[in-house]
Structures are given as C-alpha cells and as structure tokens.
Amino acid sequence: MAVEEQTQRAITQKKGKATPGRRTRKVKTDKVEPQGNAITRPLYMTVDYFSNVRSELNKVAWPSRHDTRRLTILCINVTIVSAIFLGILAVIWSEFMRIGLNPGMAWMLLAVIVAMVGGALFMIRRGSI
C-alpha cells in the first residue's frame, strides 16, 4: 500500500516551476545570409528556389497510370452528366417562361418536380418500390 502511495505521489508531484507556454518559447530560426552581391544574388535565389521545388516534387506520392486514367474518366463523365442535367433544367425553365408562368409559380412547380423525383429515388433506394 505504501509503495502505491509513493508512486502516486511521485506521479502527481509538482515541479516547482511553471511549464513554459508556446507563446513565451523562443523559436530558433536558421537564417542563412544571402550569398553573393546584388548582381549574383538573384541567380543564387532562383537556383535555390528551383532546388527546393524539385525536392518537394520528389516527396509527392504520384498516382499510378491506372488511377489517373480512372479518375480522368470519372471527371469527364461527371462533367457530361452535369451538363446534360443543367441543359434539361434550362430547357424546362425556358418552356415555363414561354408558356407564361410567372417566376414564382415556375419555382413552385420546379420544387414540386424535384421533390417528386427525390422522393421516388429515395423510395427506390430504400426498396419500397
């Protein structure tokens, strides 16, 4: 019992000083003095920049050819489906305007159609239909 008590006391014992916070901690920065003079310094900086870019590009986990092809096809398909959907929506909207529905009524009709289609899709996914 005494050993457990001493262990507990050692764990919770105070250090006698406050733990330094992040704001008060001094951050060490390794500043490198620029090399060369006013004429050669831009050249050194440009070479250093491209050297850093190359080292970062070596760290990138590039996707495989198969993944790139699959994701490209997916992106093209989503773009085509979205374009068709928005085109159909534009045709329906222009037909509403041609028929003479006022914009408020057209929005309501569009909301009803979207709700019906959404409800049908929900019922299909749920397996009720």
C-alpha positions as MATLAB code, in Angstrom:
seq = 'MAVEEQTQRAITQKKGKATPGRRTRKVKTDKVEPQGNAITRPLYMTVDYFSNVRSELNKVAWPSRHDTRRLTILCINVTIVSAIFLGILAVIWSEFMRIGLNPGMAWMLLAVIVAMVGGALFMIRRGSI';
ca = [
       0.000    0.000    0.000;
       2.817    2.368    0.852;
       4.584    1.666   -2.464;
       1.452    2.538   -4.415;
       1.050    5.730   -2.415;
       4.654    6.773   -3.094;
       4.249    6.010   -6.803;
       1.077    8.090   -6.936;
       2.780   10.951   -5.098;
       5.770   10.812   -7.491;
       3.467   10.982  -10.489;
       1.471   13.962   -9.217;
       4.322   15.803   -7.532;
       4.746   19.427   -8.598;
       7.880   20.544  -10.387;
       8.165   23.803   -8.501;
       8.131   25.910  -11.667;
       5.634   26.699  -14.370;
       5.755   24.912  -17.687;
       6.673   27.428  -20.392;
       3.867   28.186  -22.806;
       4.144   28.204  -26.565;
       3.862   31.967  -26.788;
       6.796   32.595  -24.498;
       9.011   29.910  -26.004;
      11.867   31.190  -28.135;
      11.805   29.801  -31.644;
      15.158   29.122  -33.245;
      15.323   30.036  -36.884;
      18.204   29.127  -39.086;
      18.649   32.252  -41.153;
      21.074   31.859  -43.967;
      22.764   35.016  -45.050;
      22.283   35.684  -48.766;
      25.303   34.790  -50.856;
      26.978   36.991  -53.405;
      26.416   40.600  -54.331;
      23.490   42.470  -55.862;
      24.194   41.034  -59.293;
      24.659   37.354  -58.405;
      22.154   37.160  -55.529;
      19.053   36.836  -57.792;
      20.763   33.953  -59.601;
      21.506   32.160  -56.314;
      17.951   32.758  -55.116;
      16.467   31.409  -58.368;
      18.646   28.285  -58.269;
      17.730   27.791  -54.595;
      14.018   28.180  -55.405;
      14.075   25.561  -58.166;
      16.175   23.262  -55.993;
      13.502   23.470  -53.271;
      10.734   22.898  -55.832;
      12.493   19.795  -57.107;
      12.972   18.414  -53.597;
       9.256   18.982  -52.813;
       8.203   17.297  -56.066;
      10.290   14.267  -55.113;
       8.192   13.981  -51.935;
       4.880   13.827  -53.844;
       3.135   10.458  -53.994;
       2.131   10.430  -57.649;
      -0.879    8.274  -58.637;
      -0.385    5.294  -60.912;
      -1.310    5.381  -64.589;
      -4.391    3.247  -63.850;
      -5.594    5.619  -61.086;
      -5.008    8.675  -63.281;
      -6.966    7.161  -66.150;
      -9.831    6.038  -63.881;
     -10.148    9.441  -62.214;
      -9.954   11.280  -65.549;
     -12.787    9.166  -66.969;
     -14.807    9.751  -63.803;
     -14.275   13.516  -64.030;
     -15.292   13.620  -67.717;
     -18.422   11.528  -67.019;
     -19.498   13.742  -64.115;
     -18.976   16.831  -66.274;
     -21.068   15.397  -69.126;
     -23.887   14.273  -66.808;
     -23.936   17.677  -65.088;
     -24.034   19.476  -68.441;
     -26.948   17.321  -69.626;
     -28.834   17.834  -66.359;
     -28.337   21.608  -66.414;
     -29.284   21.713  -70.115;
     -32.552   19.891  -69.403;
     -33.217   22.241  -66.495;
     -32.617   25.265  -68.768;
     -34.991   23.886  -71.431;
     -37.710   23.215  -68.832;
     -37.263   26.686  -67.340;
     -37.422   28.392  -70.740;
     -40.572   26.401  -71.589;
     -42.165   27.584  -68.332;
     -41.370   31.157  -69.301;
     -42.649   30.638  -72.860;
     -45.938   29.204  -71.613;
     -46.351   32.280  -69.487;
     -45.977   31.112  -65.939;
     -44.844   33.837  -63.640;
     -41.456   33.192  -61.990;
     -42.963   32.451  -58.560;
     -45.241   29.782  -59.975;
     -42.375   28.327  -62.027;
     -40.202   27.993  -58.923;
     -43.029   26.267  -57.102;
     -43.621   23.868  -59.986;
     -39.900   23.143  -60.227;
     -39.741   22.487  -56.465;
     -42.655   20.046  -56.730;
     -40.986   18.198  -59.621;
     -37.661   17.998  -57.749;
     -39.446   16.772  -54.606;
     -41.277   14.092  -56.590;
     -38.104   12.873  -58.301;
     -36.178   12.965  -54.999;
     -38.939   11.059  -53.221;
     -39.035    8.447  -55.977;
     -35.246    7.982  -55.803;
     -35.435    7.701  -52.012;
     -38.154    5.061  -52.226;
     -36.190    3.112  -54.844;
     -33.024    3.133  -52.710;
     -34.993    2.129  -49.643;
     -36.504   -0.783  -51.521;
     -40.127    0.202  -51.060;
     -40.827    0.329  -54.764;
];
